[in-house]
Amino acid sequence: MKSGMKERTRAAPAHCFFILFFSQGFLLPGQAGAGPYTQSAHGNDTGGVNRSTVSNYSAGNCAHCHEQHASIDGEEPSPASASASPFALFSDNFNNTVQAGPYVMADNFCFYCHINAGGVQSGGGVTNYQYAITYGGYTTNSVTDILGAFNLSSYHNLYDIQNFAESKFSFFKETSNPCVACHNPHLAKNHQDNPSDPAYSTISKPTDHEAVWGDGANERMSAYTSYRPPFYYGSTTTYEPGGVALHDGSQTTDYNAFCLDCHQYEVPVSTPGLASMNPNTTAGHLTAINWSASGDMHGQRARIYDVGGRGSACWGTIIAPYDAAPVKSNYVLSCLDCHDPHGTVLVSGGGRPSSYLLRKEVNNNKVDGCGPGAQDFCESDFCFSCHTNSHAGPQGCIVCHYHSGANKNCAGPWVGPTF
Ligand code: HEC
Ligand code: HEC
Ligand code: HEC
Ligand code: HEC
Ligand code: HEC
Ligand code: HEC
Ligand code: HEC
């Protein structure tokens, strides 16, 4: 919604915001049935949206997010914004003058509630943990809210996401929220309390924004014949997500298809200092990820050696659970077996320009080995979550092993992918 709208809507009463949307040609899919929204985490009539300054609407009501400017009972409930906001939200959707983190609450509409204290949701905010904790069982919280996750040193840059999504996806408007590239706030479900059931997924593919991704049986990692989820933290008998015995991928969303909606392309990146490890990638961009049978070893390309490895120079093995019978010839990993979707700690050392959203805990292994504190993160120990190895280290593995990496010499010419 652009400027002209302001004039027409300023005087309208609060309960007219539905009319406003329809007069602007917006329609909320599924609204007629009311089902999807009331089943969403936000629409829940007990735990859903509930702004403490908006007491005349019950929990879950749209009015906790949408309002006319200065219009509920003639006053504008907190937070007050200087002018009408896009989509009649209670604040501006995203402050795109902030091109890099750290972010503050007012930079993003979602942060007004997805903050652990001082927010507008009753109780002061919403607690959320990182992926490795909620789904992986890791126990050391770096952060306890979404704002905190995006303020970690390695994070998905919201300005770049907004620009990229606007350039690629037609549903995404100039004033759309970068979080909305991955989540539909009218559909996202309560996955954190049901981590083993992707029917409660929170995400929507940017190419299919009006549906939740992961709730369909064919939208799971079991779509790949040889996915095996990593161990749950502290266990060698239960698996992600949430510590389950079953390990056929049917309880994990197909994150690959989701992430590749964007990462099949070289995405532009503006975060100061952040660059690709890959010398063949266009400057100012990140590598296009090829997870197909002609791409990476961790994707659908079949590995060259057995789990016992090559057994000579540049040797390494693949460890549990991947070496347990029946050993599959071509494991396909999920992006979130290695990455966290929002943010992770900075990995210092190793000559890397970023820590690339790499998880601090992978396959029942707390990644450390190179010093004290949360930033203690050795590349070798990251790889040792799933491998043993005979060459190089403790840092420098990803100088040779990176997405689409090939032809990286190691004691003799080697042709073919090394990641
Ligand atoms: C958690 C906050 C939240 C709640 C609750 C919410 N919305 Fe929204 N809504 C948004 C955001 C954010 C956008 C802007 C989407 C974007 O950035 O592109 C939006 C956009 C819209 C749009 C514009 C079209 C679209 O889908 O983007 C309509 C229509 C709409 N909302 C209606 C509703 C109705 C009706 C309800 C209650 C049934 C509701 N919303 C509840 C946050 C919310
Ligand atoms: C690049 C895609 C992406 C972006 C951008 C993104 N998220 Fe997420 N988010 C995810 C994925 C993937 C999950 C994992 C949960 C799942 O699969 O249901 C998640 C989980 C969540 C959860 C649930 C966490 C839990 O406790 O399980 C919340 C809340 C959330 N995101 C809010 C946000 C907010 C707010 C923003 C913007 C500041 C945002 N996200 C931006 C991909 C994204
Ligand atoms: C008015 C407060 C409010 C705003 C604004 C808000 N949320 Fe939420 N959000 C909540 C509450 C409350 C929950 C439910 C928490 C729970 O049940 O644990 C929730 C849950 C979620 C979940 C599901 C997480 C889970 O695993 O339970 C996602 C995803 C999410 N929000 C994303 C967003 C995004 C993206 C935005 C901005 C477009 C946004 N929220 C704006 C209050 C808000
Ligand atoms: C086995 C662990 C692992 C898996 C699985 C994995 N990644 Fe990565 N990813 C890494 C490592 C290590 C790096 C840092 C080296 C590099 O840049 O390739 C990285 C870097 C990246 C980068 C930055 C690339 C650049 O040019 O700097 C992107 C984007 C990325 N990953 C996306 C994905 C997506 C999308 C998936 C799933 C289709 C995925 N990753 C699966 C380990 C993994
Ligand atoms: C100088 C470049 C280089 C560095 C640095 C390097 N590697 Fe390698 N690595 C290779 C090459 C090339 C191969 C493939 C050799 C072959 O299979 O013939 C390889 C193979 C591997 C294999 C699979 C081998 C097999 O037997 O299946 C693993 C696992 C591995 N490396 C892990 C690591 C780890 C962990 C580190 C960091 C501690 C590391 N590498 C550092 C170049 C390198
Ligand atoms: C809506 C598009 C979009 C989706 C979906 C998306 N990304 Fe990204 N991602 C980007 C953009 C744009 C960048 C470059 C800006 C930045 O560094 O955050 C990026 C950057 C990254 C980086 C490098 C970040 C750094 O700081 O080193 C990694 C790793 C990554 N994405 C992994 C993922 C994974 C894993 C998923 C799926 C859970 C995913 N992305 C989904 C758009 C997307
Ligand atoms: C979450 C577990 C996991 C992590 C973390 C991981 N790998 Fe792997 N890796 C695997 C699995 C499983 C395979 C076998 C894929 C297949 O069967 O096609 C594999 C395959 C490989 C191969 C190909 C071996 C061959 O025979 O062709 C190389 C090389 C490799 N990994 C290197 C690395 C390096 C270097 C790191 C750290 C940067 C790393 N991996 C991190 C699980 C992992």
PDB file of C-alpha atoms in Angstrom, residues 107-339:
ATOM      1  CA  ASP A 107      13.012  -2.095  12.938  1.00  0.00           C
ATOM      2  CA  ASN A 108      10.564  -4.923  12.279  1.00  0.00           C
ATOM      3  CA  PHE A 109       6.866  -5.281  13.091  1.00  0.00           C
ATOM      4  CA  CYS A 110       7.385  -8.915  14.179  1.00  0.00           C
ATOM      5  CA  PHE A 111      10.014  -7.945  16.755  1.00  0.00           C
ATOM      6  CA  TYR A 112       7.389  -6.048  18.795  1.00  0.00           C
ATOM      7  CA  CYS A 113       6.227  -9.472  20.024  1.00  0.00           C
ATOM      8  CA  HIS A 114       9.069 -11.836  19.097  1.00  0.00           C
ATOM      9  CA  ILE A 115      11.286 -10.364  21.809  1.00  0.00           C
ATOM     10  CA  ASN A 116      11.643 -11.883  25.247  1.00  0.00           C
ATOM     11  CA  ALA A 117      10.992  -8.728  27.280  1.00  0.00           C
ATOM     12  CA  GLY A 118       9.652  -5.220  26.693  1.00  0.00           C
ATOM     13  CA  GLY A 119       7.405  -6.167  23.773  1.00  0.00           C
ATOM     14  CA  VAL A 120       3.705  -5.441  23.230  1.00  0.00           C
ATOM     15  CA  GLN A 121       2.412  -9.028  23.531  1.00  0.00           C
ATOM     16  CA  SER A 122       0.837  -9.592  26.949  1.00  0.00           C
ATOM     17  CA  GLY A 123       3.546 -10.942  29.247  1.00  0.00           C
ATOM     18  CA  GLY A 124       6.123  -8.841  27.403  1.00  0.00           C
ATOM     19  CA  GLY A 125       6.925 -11.028  24.432  1.00  0.00           C
ATOM     20  CA  VAL A 126       7.333 -14.513  22.994  1.00  0.00           C
ATOM     21  CA  THR A 127      10.124 -16.975  23.815  1.00  0.00           C
ATOM     22  CA  ASN A 128      11.646 -18.868  20.875  1.00  0.00           C
ATOM     23  CA  TYR A 129      14.835 -20.897  20.754  1.00  0.00           C
ATOM     24  CA  GLN A 130      17.201 -21.725  17.932  1.00  0.00           C
ATOM     25  CA  TYR A 131      16.541 -24.648  15.609  1.00  0.00           C
ATOM     26  CA  ALA A 132      19.323 -26.781  17.171  1.00  0.00           C
ATOM     27  CA  ILE A 133      17.521 -26.478  20.522  1.00  0.00           C
ATOM     28  CA  THR A 134      13.829 -26.789  19.643  1.00  0.00           C
ATOM     29  CA  TYR A 135      14.314 -29.573  17.099  1.00  0.00           C
ATOM     30  CA  GLY A 136      17.833 -30.837  17.870  1.00  0.00           C
ATOM     31  CA  GLY A 137      17.626 -30.986  21.675  1.00  0.00           C
ATOM     32  CA  TYR A 138      20.727 -28.882  22.268  1.00  0.00           C
ATOM     33  CA  THR A 139      20.627 -27.338  25.723  1.00  0.00           C
ATOM     34  CA  THR A 140      22.720 -24.152  25.764  1.00  0.00           C
ATOM     35  CA  ASN A 141      20.685 -21.132  24.709  1.00  0.00           C
ATOM     36  CA  SER A 142      22.605 -18.420  22.907  1.00  0.00           C
ATOM     37  CA  VAL A 143      19.359 -16.478  22.662  1.00  0.00           C
ATOM     38  CA  THR A 144      15.758 -16.914  23.728  1.00  0.00           C
ATOM     39  CA  ASP A 145      13.940 -14.807  21.167  1.00  0.00           C
ATOM     40  CA  ILE A 146      13.838 -14.163  17.421  1.00  0.00           C
ATOM     41  CA  LEU A 147      15.268 -10.632  17.693  1.00  0.00           C
ATOM     42  CA  GLY A 148      18.253 -12.109  19.519  1.00  0.00           C
ATOM     43  CA  ALA A 149      18.768 -14.774  16.849  1.00  0.00           C
ATOM     44  CA  PHE A 150      18.946 -12.131  14.105  1.00  0.00           C
ATOM     45  CA  ASN A 151      21.407 -10.161  16.244  1.00  0.00           C
ATOM     46  CA  LEU A 152      23.910 -13.007  16.391  1.00  0.00           C
ATOM     47  CA  SER A 153      27.055 -12.426  14.344  1.00  0.00           C
ATOM     48  CA  SER A 154      26.012 -14.759  11.538  1.00  0.00           C
ATOM     49  CA  TYR A 155      22.426 -14.048  10.465  1.00  0.00           C
ATOM     50  CA  HIS A 156      20.083 -13.966   7.496  1.00  0.00           C
ATOM     51  CA  ASN A 157      20.305 -10.306   6.463  1.00  0.00           C
ATOM     52  CA  LEU A 158      16.712  -8.974   6.447  1.00  0.00           C
ATOM     53  CA  TYR A 159      17.387  -6.133   4.009  1.00  0.00           C
ATOM     54  CA  ASP A 160      18.900  -8.522   1.455  1.00  0.00           C
ATOM     55  CA  ILE A 161      16.033 -10.972   1.934  1.00  0.00           C
ATOM     56  CA  GLN A 162      13.480  -8.221   1.361  1.00  0.00           C
ATOM     57  CA  ASN A 163      15.188  -7.072  -1.838  1.00  0.00           C
ATOM     58  CA  PHE A 164      15.705 -10.559  -3.175  1.00  0.00           C
ATOM     59  CA  ALA A 165      12.129 -11.654  -2.412  1.00  0.00           C
ATOM     60  CA  GLU A 166      10.709  -8.534  -4.038  1.00  0.00           C
ATOM     61  CA  SER A 167      12.767  -9.210  -7.160  1.00  0.00           C
ATOM     62  CA  LYS A 168      11.667 -12.870  -7.436  1.00  0.00           C
ATOM     63  CA  PHE A 169       8.239 -13.514  -5.905  1.00  0.00           C
ATOM     64  CA  SER A 170       5.081 -11.786  -7.093  1.00  0.00           C
ATOM     65  CA  PHE A 171       3.190 -12.016  -3.767  1.00  0.00           C
ATOM     66  CA  PHE A 172       5.969 -10.024  -2.110  1.00  0.00           C
ATOM     67  CA  LYS A 173       5.405  -6.240  -2.148  1.00  0.00           C
ATOM     68  CA  GLU A 174       7.852  -3.385  -1.830  1.00  0.00           C
ATOM     69  CA  THR A 175       6.621  -2.817   1.742  1.00  0.00           C
ATOM     70  CA  SER A 176       6.410  -6.516   2.633  1.00  0.00           C
ATOM     71  CA  ASN A 177       8.157  -7.862   5.696  1.00  0.00           C
ATOM     72  CA  PRO A 178      11.315  -9.932   5.068  1.00  0.00           C
ATOM     73  CA  CYS A 179      10.080 -12.522   7.613  1.00  0.00           C
ATOM     74  CA  VAL A 180       7.042 -12.940   5.361  1.00  0.00           C
ATOM     75  CA  ALA A 181       9.298 -14.264   2.590  1.00  0.00           C
ATOM     76  CA  CYS A 182       9.532 -17.464   4.687  1.00  0.00           C
ATOM     77  CA  HIS A 183       6.474 -17.315   6.976  1.00  0.00           C
ATOM     78  CA  ASN A 184       2.819 -16.498   6.306  1.00  0.00           C
ATOM     79  CA  PRO A 185       1.663 -14.820   9.543  1.00  0.00           C
ATOM     80  CA  HIS A 186      -1.949 -15.878   8.851  1.00  0.00           C
ATOM     81  CA  LEU A 187      -1.042 -19.583   8.533  1.00  0.00           C
ATOM     82  CA  ALA A 188       2.094 -20.345  10.608  1.00  0.00           C
ATOM     83  CA  LYS A 189       1.367 -22.996  13.206  1.00  0.00           C
ATOM     84  CA  ASN A 190       2.732 -23.735  16.669  1.00  0.00           C
ATOM     85  CA  HIS A 191       5.662 -25.971  15.743  1.00  0.00           C
ATOM     86  CA  GLN A 192       7.762 -25.274  18.836  1.00  0.00           C
ATOM     87  CA  ASP A 193       5.310 -27.127  21.072  1.00  0.00           C
ATOM     88  CA  ASN A 194       4.960 -29.940  18.491  1.00  0.00           C
ATOM     89  CA  PRO A 195       8.494 -30.250  17.092  1.00  0.00           C
ATOM     90  CA  SER A 196       8.091 -33.835  15.861  1.00  0.00           C
ATOM     91  CA  ASP A 197       5.012 -33.100  13.789  1.00  0.00           C
ATOM     92  CA  PRO A 198       5.563 -31.054  10.615  1.00  0.00           C
ATOM     93  CA  ALA A 199       1.782 -30.741  10.259  1.00  0.00           C
ATOM     94  CA  TYR A 200       2.477 -27.835  12.654  1.00  0.00           C
ATOM     95  CA  SER A 201       5.018 -26.245  10.307  1.00  0.00           C
ATOM     96  CA  THR A 202       5.610 -22.503  10.538  1.00  0.00           C
ATOM     97  CA  ILE A 203       6.991 -21.978   7.034  1.00  0.00           C
ATOM     98  CA  SER A 204       5.576 -21.275   3.584  1.00  0.00           C
ATOM     99  CA  LYS A 205       7.631 -21.642   0.413  1.00  0.00           C
ATOM    100  CA  PRO A 206       8.101 -18.266  -1.226  1.00  0.00           C
ATOM    101  CA  THR A 207       6.808 -19.844  -4.454  1.00  0.00           C
ATOM    102  CA  ASP A 208       3.669 -21.050  -2.613  1.00  0.00           C
ATOM    103  CA  HIS A 209       3.018 -18.384  -0.009  1.00  0.00           C
ATOM    104  CA  GLU A 210      -0.649 -19.192   0.570  1.00  0.00           C
ATOM    105  CA  ALA A 211       0.073 -22.699   1.892  1.00  0.00           C
ATOM    106  CA  VAL A 212       2.038 -24.071   4.815  1.00  0.00           C
ATOM    107  CA  TRP A 213       5.056 -26.124   3.661  1.00  0.00           C
ATOM    108  CA  GLY A 214       5.688 -29.414   5.478  1.00  0.00           C
ATOM    109  CA  ASP A 215       2.131 -30.303   6.440  1.00  0.00           C
ATOM    110  CA  GLY A 216       1.639 -32.562   3.401  1.00  0.00           C
ATOM    111  CA  ALA A 217       3.071 -36.105   3.513  1.00  0.00           C
ATOM    112  CA  ASN A 218       5.003 -35.442   0.286  1.00  0.00           C
ATOM    113  CA  GLU A 219       6.590 -32.288   1.757  1.00  0.00           C
ATOM    114  CA  ARG A 220       8.894 -34.182   4.114  1.00  0.00           C
ATOM    115  CA  MET A 221      12.485 -35.419   3.960  1.00  0.00           C
ATOM    116  CA  SER A 222      11.094 -38.939   3.418  1.00  0.00           C
ATOM    117  CA  ALA A 223      10.589 -37.798  -0.180  1.00  0.00           C
ATOM    118  CA  TYR A 224      14.318 -38.641  -0.571  1.00  0.00           C
ATOM    119  CA  THR A 225      14.895 -42.389  -0.383  1.00  0.00           C
ATOM    120  CA  SER A 226      17.989 -42.058   1.760  1.00  0.00           C
ATOM    121  CA  TYR A 227      17.550 -39.296   4.278  1.00  0.00           C
ATOM    122  CA  ARG A 228      18.590 -40.231   7.802  1.00  0.00           C
ATOM    123  CA  PRO A 229      18.033 -37.557  10.476  1.00  0.00           C
ATOM    124  CA  PRO A 230      20.903 -36.694  12.852  1.00  0.00           C
ATOM    125  CA  PHE A 231      20.895 -37.947  16.445  1.00  0.00           C
ATOM    126  CA  TYR A 232      19.041 -35.896  19.048  1.00  0.00           C
ATOM    127  CA  TYR A 233      21.439 -34.147  21.426  1.00  0.00           C
ATOM    128  CA  GLY A 234      22.523 -36.415  24.283  1.00  0.00           C
ATOM    129  CA  SER A 235      21.272 -39.573  22.569  1.00  0.00           C
ATOM    130  CA  THR A 236      22.484 -42.234  20.168  1.00  0.00           C
ATOM    131  CA  THR A 237      19.097 -43.920  19.950  1.00  0.00           C
ATOM    132  CA  THR A 238      16.723 -41.042  19.193  1.00  0.00           C
ATOM    133  CA  TYR A 239      16.709 -38.578  16.332  1.00  0.00           C
ATOM    134  CA  GLU A 240      15.669 -35.128  15.195  1.00  0.00           C
ATOM    135  CA  PRO A 241      13.160 -33.573  15.215  1.00  0.00           C
ATOM    136  CA  GLY A 242      12.307 -33.571  18.885  1.00  0.00           C
ATOM    137  CA  GLY A 243      13.931 -36.866  19.944  1.00  0.00           C
ATOM    138  CA  VAL A 244      11.957 -39.502  18.048  1.00  0.00           C
ATOM    139  CA  ALA A 245      12.733 -43.180  17.447  1.00  0.00           C
ATOM    140  CA  LEU A 246      11.529 -43.206  13.843  1.00  0.00           C
ATOM    141  CA  HIS A 247      14.278 -42.072  11.467  1.00  0.00           C
ATOM    142  CA  ASP A 248      12.895 -42.244   7.948  1.00  0.00           C
ATOM    143  CA  GLY A 249      12.532 -38.479   7.440  1.00  0.00           C
ATOM    144  CA  SER A 250       8.738 -38.526   7.646  1.00  0.00           C
ATOM    145  CA  GLN A 251       8.809 -36.184  10.659  1.00  0.00           C
ATOM    146  CA  THR A 252      11.141 -33.604   9.103  1.00  0.00           C
ATOM    147  CA  THR A 253       9.959 -30.935   6.681  1.00  0.00           C
ATOM    148  CA  ASP A 254      11.647 -31.020   3.270  1.00  0.00           C
ATOM    149  CA  TYR A 255      13.756 -27.950   4.048  1.00  0.00           C
ATOM    150  CA  ASN A 256      15.807 -28.504   0.895  1.00  0.00           C
ATOM    151  CA  ALA A 257      12.921 -27.632  -1.410  1.00  0.00           C
ATOM    152  CA  PHE A 258      12.112 -24.666   0.827  1.00  0.00           C
ATOM    153  CA  CYS A 259      15.613 -23.165   0.991  1.00  0.00           C
ATOM    154  CA  LEU A 260      16.261 -23.829  -2.704  1.00  0.00           C
ATOM    155  CA  ASP A 261      13.343 -21.617  -3.702  1.00  0.00           C
ATOM    156  CA  CYS A 262      15.922 -18.870  -3.145  1.00  0.00           C
ATOM    157  CA  HIS A 263      19.278 -20.628  -2.991  1.00  0.00           C
ATOM    158  CA  GLN A 264      19.046 -22.344  -6.374  1.00  0.00           C
ATOM    159  CA  TYR A 265      20.090 -18.823  -7.460  1.00  0.00           C
ATOM    160  CA  GLU A 266      23.203 -16.884  -6.659  1.00  0.00           C
ATOM    161  CA  VAL A 267      21.709 -14.480  -4.097  1.00  0.00           C
ATOM    162  CA  PRO A 268      23.120 -10.955  -3.769  1.00  0.00           C
ATOM    163  CA  VAL A 269      24.622 -10.170  -0.382  1.00  0.00           C
ATOM    164  CA  SER A 270      25.342  -6.733   1.100  1.00  0.00           C
ATOM    165  CA  THR A 271      26.384  -7.601   4.681  1.00  0.00           C
ATOM    166  CA  PRO A 272      29.706  -5.809   5.175  1.00  0.00           C
ATOM    167  CA  GLY A 273      32.598  -8.253   4.942  1.00  0.00           C
ATOM    168  CA  LEU A 274      30.481 -11.271   4.013  1.00  0.00           C
ATOM    169  CA  ALA A 275      31.740 -13.077   0.929  1.00  0.00           C
ATOM    170  CA  SER A 276      31.544 -16.515  -0.617  1.00  0.00           C
ATOM    171  CA  MET A 277      34.177 -19.210  -0.002  1.00  0.00           C
ATOM    172  CA  ASN A 278      33.775 -20.153  -3.640  1.00  0.00           C
ATOM    173  CA  PRO A 279      36.135 -18.376  -6.074  1.00  0.00           C
ATOM    174  CA  ASN A 280      33.821 -19.247  -8.988  1.00  0.00           C
ATOM    175  CA  THR A 281      30.835 -17.395  -7.502  1.00  0.00           C
ATOM    176  CA  THR A 282      29.928 -13.950  -8.909  1.00  0.00           C
ATOM    177  CA  ALA A 283      31.355 -11.200  -6.698  1.00  0.00           C
ATOM    178  CA  GLY A 284      28.811  -9.781  -4.247  1.00  0.00           C
ATOM    179  CA  HIS A 285      26.779 -13.001  -4.317  1.00  0.00           C
ATOM    180  CA  LEU A 286      26.592 -16.353  -2.550  1.00  0.00           C
ATOM    181  CA  THR A 287      27.007 -19.659  -4.349  1.00  0.00           C
ATOM    182  CA  ALA A 288      23.933 -21.140  -6.021  1.00  0.00           C
ATOM    183  CA  ILE A 289      23.369 -24.415  -4.174  1.00  0.00           C
ATOM    184  CA  ASN A 290      23.080 -27.473  -6.416  1.00  0.00           C
ATOM    185  CA  TRP A 291      21.516 -30.311  -4.395  1.00  0.00           C
ATOM    186  CA  SER A 292      20.651 -32.427  -7.458  1.00  0.00           C
ATOM    187  CA  ALA A 293      22.331 -35.658  -8.600  1.00  0.00           C
ATOM    188  CA  SER A 294      24.807 -33.537 -10.581  1.00  0.00           C
ATOM    189  CA  GLY A 295      25.574 -31.319  -7.571  1.00  0.00           C
ATOM    190  CA  ASP A 296      26.954 -31.744  -4.051  1.00  0.00           C
ATOM    191  CA  MET A 297      27.858 -35.027  -2.327  1.00  0.00           C
ATOM    192  CA  HIS A 298      25.724 -33.992   0.674  1.00  0.00           C
ATOM    193  CA  GLY A 299      22.836 -33.563  -1.748  1.00  0.00           C
ATOM    194  CA  GLN A 300      21.558 -36.081  -4.259  1.00  0.00           C
ATOM    195  CA  ARG A 301      24.895 -36.895  -5.873  1.00  0.00           C
ATOM    196  CA  ALA A 302      26.035 -40.375  -4.837  1.00  0.00           C
ATOM    197  CA  ARG A 303      29.232 -40.383  -2.796  1.00  0.00           C
ATOM    198  CA  ILE A 304      32.366 -41.937  -4.291  1.00  0.00           C
ATOM    199  CA  TYR A 305      33.604 -44.132  -1.416  1.00  0.00           C
ATOM    200  CA  ASP A 306      32.061 -46.378   1.187  1.00  0.00           C
ATOM    201  CA  VAL A 307      31.375 -45.038   4.705  1.00  0.00           C
ATOM    202  CA  GLY A 308      34.839 -46.395   5.590  1.00  0.00           C
ATOM    203  CA  GLY A 309      36.342 -43.841   3.200  1.00  0.00           C
ATOM    204  CA  ARG A 310      39.101 -44.025   0.655  1.00  0.00           C
ATOM    205  CA  GLY A 311      41.655 -45.329   3.112  1.00  0.00           C
ATOM    206  CA  SER A 312      44.693 -43.471   1.727  1.00  0.00           C
ATOM    207  CA  ALA A 313      45.724 -39.813   1.249  1.00  0.00           C
ATOM    208  CA  CYS A 314      42.926 -37.344   2.084  1.00  0.00           C
ATOM    209  CA  TRP A 315      41.077 -40.037   3.844  1.00  0.00           C
ATOM    210  CA  GLY A 316      37.977 -39.797   6.027  1.00  0.00           C
ATOM    211  CA  THR A 317      35.059 -41.918   7.216  1.00  0.00           C
ATOM    212  CA  ILE A 318      31.359 -41.265   7.734  1.00  0.00           C
ATOM    213  CA  ILE A 319      30.187 -42.053  11.283  1.00  0.00           C
ATOM    214  CA  ALA A 320      26.935 -42.878  13.093  1.00  0.00           C
ATOM    215  CA  PRO A 321      24.097 -42.898  12.422  1.00  0.00           C
ATOM    216  CA  TYR A 322      25.070 -43.038   8.744  1.00  0.00           C
ATOM    217  CA  ASP A 323      27.263 -46.130   9.124  1.00  0.00           C
ATOM    218  CA  ALA A 324      24.487 -48.167  10.774  1.00  0.00           C
ATOM    219  CA  ALA A 325      22.789 -50.927   8.793  1.00  0.00           C
ATOM    220  CA  PRO A 326      21.222 -50.643   6.375  1.00  0.00           C
ATOM    221  CA  VAL A 327      23.961 -48.333   5.086  1.00  0.00           C
ATOM    222  CA  LYS A 328      22.549 -46.356   2.177  1.00  0.00           C
ATOM    223  CA  SER A 329      24.635 -45.588  -0.877  1.00  0.00           C
ATOM    224  CA  ASN A 330      23.526 -42.006  -1.267  1.00  0.00           C
ATOM    225  CA  TYR A 331      22.483 -40.064   1.806  1.00  0.00           C
ATOM    226  CA  VAL A 332      20.741 -36.759   1.107  1.00  0.00           C
ATOM    227  CA  LEU A 333      21.097 -34.274   3.948  1.00  0.00           C
ATOM    228  CA  SER A 334      18.692 -31.535   5.009  1.00  0.00           C
ATOM    229  CA  CYS A 335      20.016 -27.961   4.942  1.00  0.00           C
ATOM    230  CA  LEU A 336      19.007 -27.647   8.605  1.00  0.00           C
ATOM    231  CA  ASP A 337      21.110 -30.662   9.635  1.00  0.00           C
ATOM    232  CA  CYS A 338      24.028 -28.201   9.289  1.00  0.00           C
ATOM    233  CA  HIS A 339      22.437 -24.705   9.281  1.00  0.00           C
TER     234      HIS A 339
END
